Short mmCIF file of C-alpha atoms in Angstrom, two decimals:
data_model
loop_
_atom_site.label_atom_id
_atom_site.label_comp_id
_atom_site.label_asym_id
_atom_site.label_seq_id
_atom_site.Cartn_x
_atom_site.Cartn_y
_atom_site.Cartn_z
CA UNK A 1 -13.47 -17.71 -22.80
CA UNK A 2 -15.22 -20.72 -21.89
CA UNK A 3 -16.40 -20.16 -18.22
CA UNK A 4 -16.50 -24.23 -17.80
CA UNK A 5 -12.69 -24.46 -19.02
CA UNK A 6 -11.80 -22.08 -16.36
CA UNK A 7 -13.58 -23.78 -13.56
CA UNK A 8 -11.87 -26.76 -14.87
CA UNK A 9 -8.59 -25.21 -14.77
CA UNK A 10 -9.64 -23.49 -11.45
CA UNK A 11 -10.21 -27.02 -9.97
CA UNK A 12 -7.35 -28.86 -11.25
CA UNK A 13 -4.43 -26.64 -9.81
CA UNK A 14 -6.12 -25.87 -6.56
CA UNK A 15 -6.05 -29.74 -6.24
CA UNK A 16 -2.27 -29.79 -7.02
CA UNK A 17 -2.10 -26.56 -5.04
CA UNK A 18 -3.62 -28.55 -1.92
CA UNK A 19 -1.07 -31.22 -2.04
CA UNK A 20 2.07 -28.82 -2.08
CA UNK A 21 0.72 -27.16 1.21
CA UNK A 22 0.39 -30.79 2.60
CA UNK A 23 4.04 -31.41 1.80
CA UNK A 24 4.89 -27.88 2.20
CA UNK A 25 3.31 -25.40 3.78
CA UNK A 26 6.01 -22.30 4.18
CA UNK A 27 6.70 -23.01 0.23
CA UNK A 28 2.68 -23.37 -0.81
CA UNK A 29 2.20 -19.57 1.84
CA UNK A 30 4.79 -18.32 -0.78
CA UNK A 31 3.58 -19.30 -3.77
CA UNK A 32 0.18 -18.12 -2.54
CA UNK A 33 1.74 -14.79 -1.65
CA UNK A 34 2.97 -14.69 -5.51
CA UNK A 35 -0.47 -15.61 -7.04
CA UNK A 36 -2.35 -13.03 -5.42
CA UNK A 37 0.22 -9.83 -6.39
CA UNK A 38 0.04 -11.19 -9.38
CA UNK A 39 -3.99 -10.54 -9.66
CA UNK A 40 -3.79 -7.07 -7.36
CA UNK A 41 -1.08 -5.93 -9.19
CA UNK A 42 -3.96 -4.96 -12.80
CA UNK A 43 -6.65 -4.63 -10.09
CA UNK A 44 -5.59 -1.42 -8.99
CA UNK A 45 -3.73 -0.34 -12.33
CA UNK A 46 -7.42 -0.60 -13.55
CA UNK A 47 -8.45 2.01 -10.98
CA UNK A 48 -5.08 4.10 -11.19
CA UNK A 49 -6.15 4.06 -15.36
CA UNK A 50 -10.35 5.26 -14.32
CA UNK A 51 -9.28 8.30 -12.17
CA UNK A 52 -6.12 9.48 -14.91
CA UNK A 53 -9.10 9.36 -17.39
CA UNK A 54 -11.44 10.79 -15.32
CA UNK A 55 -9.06 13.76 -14.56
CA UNK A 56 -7.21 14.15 -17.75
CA UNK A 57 -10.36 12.77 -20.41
CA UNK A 58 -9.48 11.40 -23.65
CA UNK A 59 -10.72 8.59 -26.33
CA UNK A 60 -8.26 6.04 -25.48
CA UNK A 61 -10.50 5.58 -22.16
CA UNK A 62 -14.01 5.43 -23.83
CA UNK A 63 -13.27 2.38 -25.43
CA UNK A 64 -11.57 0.54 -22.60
CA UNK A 65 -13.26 1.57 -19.89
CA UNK A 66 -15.76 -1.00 -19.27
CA UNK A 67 -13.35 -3.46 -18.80
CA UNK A 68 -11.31 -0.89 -16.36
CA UNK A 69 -13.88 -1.10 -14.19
CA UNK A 70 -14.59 -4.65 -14.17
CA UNK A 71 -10.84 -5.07 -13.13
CA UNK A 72 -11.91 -1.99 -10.31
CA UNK A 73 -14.29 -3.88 -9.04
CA UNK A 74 -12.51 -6.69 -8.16
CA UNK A 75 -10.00 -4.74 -6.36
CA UNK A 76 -11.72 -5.62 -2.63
CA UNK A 77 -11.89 -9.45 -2.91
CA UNK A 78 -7.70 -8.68 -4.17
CA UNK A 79 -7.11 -7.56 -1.15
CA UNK A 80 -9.52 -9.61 1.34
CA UNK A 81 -7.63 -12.63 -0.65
CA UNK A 82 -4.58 -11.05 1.43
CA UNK A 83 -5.67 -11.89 4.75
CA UNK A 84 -4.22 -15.87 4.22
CA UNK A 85 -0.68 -14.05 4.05
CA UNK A 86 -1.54 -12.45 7.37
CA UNK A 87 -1.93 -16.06 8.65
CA UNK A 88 0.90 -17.37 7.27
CA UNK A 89 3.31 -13.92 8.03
CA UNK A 90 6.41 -16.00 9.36
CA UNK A 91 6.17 -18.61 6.22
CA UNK A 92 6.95 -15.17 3.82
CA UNK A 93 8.73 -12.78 6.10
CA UNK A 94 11.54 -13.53 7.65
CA UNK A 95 11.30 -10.35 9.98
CA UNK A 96 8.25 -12.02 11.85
CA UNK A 97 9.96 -14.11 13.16
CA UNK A 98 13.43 -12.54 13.71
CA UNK A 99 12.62 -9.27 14.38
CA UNK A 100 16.01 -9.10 15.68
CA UNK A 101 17.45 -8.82 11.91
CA UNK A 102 15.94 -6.06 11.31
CA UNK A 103 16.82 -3.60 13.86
CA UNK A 104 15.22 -0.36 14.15
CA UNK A 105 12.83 -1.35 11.68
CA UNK A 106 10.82 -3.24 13.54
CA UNK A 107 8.81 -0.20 14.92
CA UNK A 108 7.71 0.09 10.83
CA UNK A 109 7.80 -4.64 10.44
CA UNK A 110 6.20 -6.12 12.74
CA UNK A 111 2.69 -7.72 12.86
CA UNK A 112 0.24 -5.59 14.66
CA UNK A 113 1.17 -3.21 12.35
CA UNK A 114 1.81 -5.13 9.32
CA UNK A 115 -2.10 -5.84 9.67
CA UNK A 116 -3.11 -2.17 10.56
CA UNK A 117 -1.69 -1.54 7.09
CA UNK A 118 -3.21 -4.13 5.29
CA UNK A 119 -6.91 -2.81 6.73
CA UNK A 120 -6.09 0.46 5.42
CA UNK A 121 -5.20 -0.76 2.23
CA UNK A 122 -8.30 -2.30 2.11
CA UNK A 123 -10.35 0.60 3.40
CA UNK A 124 -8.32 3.09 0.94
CA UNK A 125 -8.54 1.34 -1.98
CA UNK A 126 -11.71 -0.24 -1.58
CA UNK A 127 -13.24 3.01 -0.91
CA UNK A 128 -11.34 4.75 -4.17
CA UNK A 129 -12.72 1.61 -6.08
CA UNK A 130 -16.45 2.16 -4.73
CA UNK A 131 -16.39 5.90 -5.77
CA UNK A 132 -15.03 6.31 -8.89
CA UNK A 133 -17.29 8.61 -10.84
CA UNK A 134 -17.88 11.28 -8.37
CA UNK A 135 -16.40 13.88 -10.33
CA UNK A 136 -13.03 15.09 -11.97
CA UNK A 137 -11.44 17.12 -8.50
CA UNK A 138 -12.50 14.11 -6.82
CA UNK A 139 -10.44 11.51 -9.36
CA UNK A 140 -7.63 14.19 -9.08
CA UNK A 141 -7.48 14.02 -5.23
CA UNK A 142 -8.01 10.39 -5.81
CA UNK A 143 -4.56 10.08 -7.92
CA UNK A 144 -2.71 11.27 -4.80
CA UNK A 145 -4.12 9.13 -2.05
CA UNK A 146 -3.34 6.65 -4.37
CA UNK A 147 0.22 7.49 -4.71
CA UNK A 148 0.96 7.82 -1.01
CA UNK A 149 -0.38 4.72 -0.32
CA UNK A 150 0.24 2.70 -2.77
CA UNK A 151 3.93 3.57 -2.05
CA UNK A 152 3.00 1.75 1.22
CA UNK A 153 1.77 -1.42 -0.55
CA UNK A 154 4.84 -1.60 -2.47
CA UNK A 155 7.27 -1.80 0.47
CA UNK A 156 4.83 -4.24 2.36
CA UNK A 157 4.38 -6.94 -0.79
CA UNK A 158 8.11 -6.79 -2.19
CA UNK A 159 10.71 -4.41 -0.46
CA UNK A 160 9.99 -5.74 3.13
CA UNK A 161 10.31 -9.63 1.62
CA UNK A 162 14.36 -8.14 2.01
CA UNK A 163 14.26 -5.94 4.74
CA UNK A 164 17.89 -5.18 4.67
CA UNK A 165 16.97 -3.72 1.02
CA UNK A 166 15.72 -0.21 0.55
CA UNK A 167 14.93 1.87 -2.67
CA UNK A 168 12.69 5.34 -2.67
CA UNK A 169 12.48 4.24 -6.68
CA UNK A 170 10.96 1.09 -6.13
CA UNK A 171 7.47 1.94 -5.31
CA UNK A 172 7.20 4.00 -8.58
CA UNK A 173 8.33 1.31 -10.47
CA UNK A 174 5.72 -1.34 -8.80
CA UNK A 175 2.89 1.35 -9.65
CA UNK A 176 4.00 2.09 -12.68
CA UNK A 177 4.24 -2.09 -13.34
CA UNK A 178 0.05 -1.97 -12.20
CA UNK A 179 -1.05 0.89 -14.55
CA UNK A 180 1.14 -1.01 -17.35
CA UNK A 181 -0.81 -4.75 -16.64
CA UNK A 182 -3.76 -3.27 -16.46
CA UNK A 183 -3.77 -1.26 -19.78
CA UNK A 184 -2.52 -4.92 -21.39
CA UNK A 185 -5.57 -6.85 -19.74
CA UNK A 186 -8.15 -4.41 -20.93
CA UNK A 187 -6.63 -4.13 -24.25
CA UNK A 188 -6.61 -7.91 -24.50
CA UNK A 189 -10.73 -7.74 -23.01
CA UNK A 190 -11.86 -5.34 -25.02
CA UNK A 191 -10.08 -6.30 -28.06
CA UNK A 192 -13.01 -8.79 -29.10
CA UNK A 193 -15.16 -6.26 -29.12
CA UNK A 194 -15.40 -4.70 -32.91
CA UNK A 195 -18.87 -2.47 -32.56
CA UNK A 196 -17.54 0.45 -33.59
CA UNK A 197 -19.19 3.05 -35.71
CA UNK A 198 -16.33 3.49 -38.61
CA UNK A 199 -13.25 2.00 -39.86
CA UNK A 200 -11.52 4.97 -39.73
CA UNK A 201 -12.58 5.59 -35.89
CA UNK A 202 -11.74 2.07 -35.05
CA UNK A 203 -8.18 2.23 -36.65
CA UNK A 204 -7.57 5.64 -34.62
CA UNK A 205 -8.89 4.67 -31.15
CA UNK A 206 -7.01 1.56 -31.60
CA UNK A 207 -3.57 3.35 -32.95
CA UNK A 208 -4.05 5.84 -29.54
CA UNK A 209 -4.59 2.50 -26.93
CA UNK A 210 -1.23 1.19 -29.17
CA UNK A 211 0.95 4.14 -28.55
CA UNK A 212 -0.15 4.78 -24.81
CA UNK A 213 1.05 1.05 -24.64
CA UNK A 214 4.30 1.79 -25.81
CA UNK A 215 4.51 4.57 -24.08
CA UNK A 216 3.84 2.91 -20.78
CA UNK A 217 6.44 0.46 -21.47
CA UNK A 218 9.01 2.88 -22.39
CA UNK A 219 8.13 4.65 -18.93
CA UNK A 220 8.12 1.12 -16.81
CA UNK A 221 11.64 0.64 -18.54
CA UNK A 222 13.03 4.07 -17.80
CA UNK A 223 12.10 4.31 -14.01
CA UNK A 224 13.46 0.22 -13.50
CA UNK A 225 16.35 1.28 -15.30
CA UNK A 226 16.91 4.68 -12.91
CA UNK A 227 16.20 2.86 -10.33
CA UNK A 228 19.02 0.29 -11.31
CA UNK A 229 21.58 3.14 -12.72
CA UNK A 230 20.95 5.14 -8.88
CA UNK A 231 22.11 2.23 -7.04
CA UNK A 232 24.93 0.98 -9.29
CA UNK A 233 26.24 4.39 -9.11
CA UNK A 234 25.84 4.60 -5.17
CA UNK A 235 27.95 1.38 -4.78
CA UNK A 236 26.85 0.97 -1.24
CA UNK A 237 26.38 -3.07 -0.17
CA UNK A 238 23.36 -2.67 1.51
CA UNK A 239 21.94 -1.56 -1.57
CA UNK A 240 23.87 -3.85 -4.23
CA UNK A 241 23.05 -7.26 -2.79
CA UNK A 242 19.16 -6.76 -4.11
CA UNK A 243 20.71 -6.53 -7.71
CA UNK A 244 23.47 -8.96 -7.05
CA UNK A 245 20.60 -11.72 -6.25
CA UNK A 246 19.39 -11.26 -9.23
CA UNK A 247 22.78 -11.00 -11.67
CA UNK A 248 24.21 -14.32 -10.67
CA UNK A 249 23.95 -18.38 -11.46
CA UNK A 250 20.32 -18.81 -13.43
CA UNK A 251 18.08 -15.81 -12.54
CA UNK A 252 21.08 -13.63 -14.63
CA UNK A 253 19.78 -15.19 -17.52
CA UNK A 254 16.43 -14.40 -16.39
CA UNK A 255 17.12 -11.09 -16.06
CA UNK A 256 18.57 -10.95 -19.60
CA UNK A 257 14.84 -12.43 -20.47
CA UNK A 258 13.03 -9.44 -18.78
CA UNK A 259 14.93 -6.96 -20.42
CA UNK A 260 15.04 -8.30 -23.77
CA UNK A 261 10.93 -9.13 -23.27
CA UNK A 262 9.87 -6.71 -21.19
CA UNK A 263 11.45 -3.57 -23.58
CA UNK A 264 13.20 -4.23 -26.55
CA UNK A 265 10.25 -6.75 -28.17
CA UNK A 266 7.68 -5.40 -27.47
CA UNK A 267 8.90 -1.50 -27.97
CA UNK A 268 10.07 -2.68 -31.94
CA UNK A 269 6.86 -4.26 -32.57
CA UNK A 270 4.62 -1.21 -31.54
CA UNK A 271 6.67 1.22 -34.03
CA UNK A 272 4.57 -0.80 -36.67
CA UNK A 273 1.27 0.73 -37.17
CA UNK A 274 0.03 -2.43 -38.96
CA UNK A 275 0.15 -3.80 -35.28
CA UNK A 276 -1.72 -1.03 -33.45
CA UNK A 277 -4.34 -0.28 -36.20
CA UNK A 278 -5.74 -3.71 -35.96
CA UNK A 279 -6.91 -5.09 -32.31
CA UNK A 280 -6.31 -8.80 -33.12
CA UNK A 281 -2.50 -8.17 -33.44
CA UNK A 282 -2.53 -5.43 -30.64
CA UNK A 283 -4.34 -7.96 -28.21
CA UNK A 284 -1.49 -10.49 -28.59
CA UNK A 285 0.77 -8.02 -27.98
CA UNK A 286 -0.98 -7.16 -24.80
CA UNK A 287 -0.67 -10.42 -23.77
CA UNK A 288 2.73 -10.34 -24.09
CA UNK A 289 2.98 -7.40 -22.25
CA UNK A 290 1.00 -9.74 -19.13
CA UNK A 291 3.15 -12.38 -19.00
CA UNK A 292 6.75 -10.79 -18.82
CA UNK A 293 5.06 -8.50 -16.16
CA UNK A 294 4.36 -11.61 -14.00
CA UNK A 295 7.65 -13.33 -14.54
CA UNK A 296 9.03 -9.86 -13.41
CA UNK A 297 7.07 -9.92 -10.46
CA UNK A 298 8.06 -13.30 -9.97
CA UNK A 299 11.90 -12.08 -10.73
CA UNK A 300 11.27 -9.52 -7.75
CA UNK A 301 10.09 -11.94 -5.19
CA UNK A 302 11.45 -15.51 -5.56
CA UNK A 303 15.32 -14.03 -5.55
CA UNK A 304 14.48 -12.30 -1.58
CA UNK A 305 13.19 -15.42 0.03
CA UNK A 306 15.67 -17.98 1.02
CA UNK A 307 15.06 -21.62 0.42
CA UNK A 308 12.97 -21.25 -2.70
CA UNK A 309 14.45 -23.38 -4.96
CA UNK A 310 13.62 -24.42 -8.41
CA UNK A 311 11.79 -27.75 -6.97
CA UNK A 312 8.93 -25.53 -6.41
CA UNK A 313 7.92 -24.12 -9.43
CA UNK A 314 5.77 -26.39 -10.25
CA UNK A 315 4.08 -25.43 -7.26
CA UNK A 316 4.07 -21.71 -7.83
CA UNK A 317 2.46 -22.31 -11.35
CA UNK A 318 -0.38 -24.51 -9.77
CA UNK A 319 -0.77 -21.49 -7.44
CA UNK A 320 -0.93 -19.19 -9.89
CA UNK A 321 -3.73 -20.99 -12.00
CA UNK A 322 -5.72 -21.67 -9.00
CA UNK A 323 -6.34 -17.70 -7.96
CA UNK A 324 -5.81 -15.77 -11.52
CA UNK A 325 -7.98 -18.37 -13.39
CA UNK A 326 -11.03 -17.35 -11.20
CA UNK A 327 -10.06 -13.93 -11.12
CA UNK A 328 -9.64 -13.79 -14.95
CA UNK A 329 -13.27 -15.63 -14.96
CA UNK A 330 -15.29 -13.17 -12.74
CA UNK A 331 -13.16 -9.91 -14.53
CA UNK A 332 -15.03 -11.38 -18.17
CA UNK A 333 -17.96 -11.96 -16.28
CA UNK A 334 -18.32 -8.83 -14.87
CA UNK A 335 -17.64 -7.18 -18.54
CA UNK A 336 -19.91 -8.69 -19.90
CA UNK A 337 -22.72 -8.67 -17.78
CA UNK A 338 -21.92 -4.34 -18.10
CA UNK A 339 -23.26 -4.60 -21.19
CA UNK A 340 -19.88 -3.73 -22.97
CA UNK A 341 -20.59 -4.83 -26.64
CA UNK A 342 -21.84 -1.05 -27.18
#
């Protein structure tokens, strides 16, 4: 990737990003708010991905994990990049201003401690990011501090958007949505890279990072889909609305989209080993796999905050461009400048 051609891109939307917080700034906080989940969301799949393989070992690691830990280390600027959402609290979350909506929950949403939590999340993953490496008990007891709080994270970046809206399944589905990403992005980095010692290795590795693919979307599917099947089946309305959001008027059809894009596609098209034993077809695959991931993340977001109408998505996709196209940038500078090509 041409590092000029980003910058270019870079500079281009943050212009148009700049004029939609002149004529709007609560919309431009949100789309802002969007853009950067977007980028944390591989960030720390990239360091969920280092610690499994550091725990469990395995091939399908060795061959993607330089670009694993480029995404790791990008993981702190992810979430300093958060602090603009601190700023801009009220603009996102409705609770910060109208505490009063949320009733007893305001010992858990308000914004002294909103912003306790965000240092911690900064502190914890930040420090998981700077000692990967340490050892295999060490990436083990990493995996767990990185469940608890990244159970945390998930409420504070999607579930409290609704406060009224509650799901213990949700958080597993927004980690299991990072480690998913970030498998995609490093496939798609490291598929370029064709040093490898034999055909027959390069076919197998490749087949392995393939099949761990499908498996991950299989597993993102089945968890959304619990998650989904636990609620229907409860019937309760403080529960249903979420979903009901989200099955009505034009973001039913997007819904259809996700499901159809994020599972069926992709799952049919990694059966074929011609795919997975060559990286060129895998990597577009991968992509694939990136894109529906951020139009679901955009599918759990957009629905929870009132007033975001369609007249703004041209303002969300400036967004967007402006923060991943630098972050895309430094992740393929930092891989190569590793010394990947082995």
């Amino acid at each position: 990737m041409n590092p000029r051609r980003i910058y270019q891109t870079t500079m281009a939307a943050a212009m148009i990003a700049v004029a939609g917080l002149v004529i709007s700034p609560q919309a431009a906080a949100r789309a802002y708010h969007f853009a950067i989940l977007v980028c944390l969301q591989p960030a720390l799949g990239c360091l969920f991905l280092i610690l499994l393989h550091q725990t469990t070992g395995g091939r399908w690691g060795d061959r993607i994990m330089p670009a694993l830990l480029a995404g790791n280390r990008l993981i702190p600027w992810c979430l300093l990049a958060l602090a603009p959402v601190l700023l801009f609290l009220p603009a996102i979350y409705h609770w910060a201003d109208h505490p009063q909506d949320v009733g007893d929950r305001t010992r858990f949403l308000n914004w002294p401690f909103f912003s306790i939590r965000a240092a911690v999340y900064l502190l914890v993953f930040g420090g998981l990011a700077q000692g990967v490496g340490r050892g295999r008990m060490l990436a083990a007891g990493g995996l767990i501090v990185f469940a608890m709080i990244g159970y945390f994270l998930a409420i504070d970046l999607v579930m409290a958007l609704d406060p009224q809206w509650y799901s213990s399944g949700f958080p597993v589905v927004f980690m299991a949505g990072q480690a998913l990403m970030a498998l995609a992005m490093a496939i798609v980095v490291r598929a370029g890279d064709a040093a490898d010692s034999s055909e027959k290795e390069r076919r197998m590795v490749w087949r392995d990072l393939g099949s761990l693919l499908l498996a991950m979307i299989v597993f993102w599917s089945y968890v959304a889909f619990t998650q989904f099947l636990i609620i229907w089946m409860g019937n309760l309305p403080r529960e249903i609305h979420w979903y009901a959001q989200r099955g009505t008027g034009a973001w039913f059809w997007v819904t259809v989209f996700l499901a159809v894009c994020n599972l069926f596609t992709p799952f049919f098209i990694l059966l074929s080993r011609d795919i997975k034993d060559h990286p060129d077809r895998l990597r577009w695959v991968a992509a694939g796999v990136i894109g529906c991931q951020v139009a679901y993340l955009y599918w759990l977001v957009a629905p929870s905050l009132p007033g975001r109408a369609a007249a703004w998505l041209w303002l969300d996709a400036a967004m967007l461009a402006a923060v991943a196209t630098p972050f895309a940038g430094k992740l393929i500078t930092i891989h190569e400048r590793s010394g990947s090509h082995e």
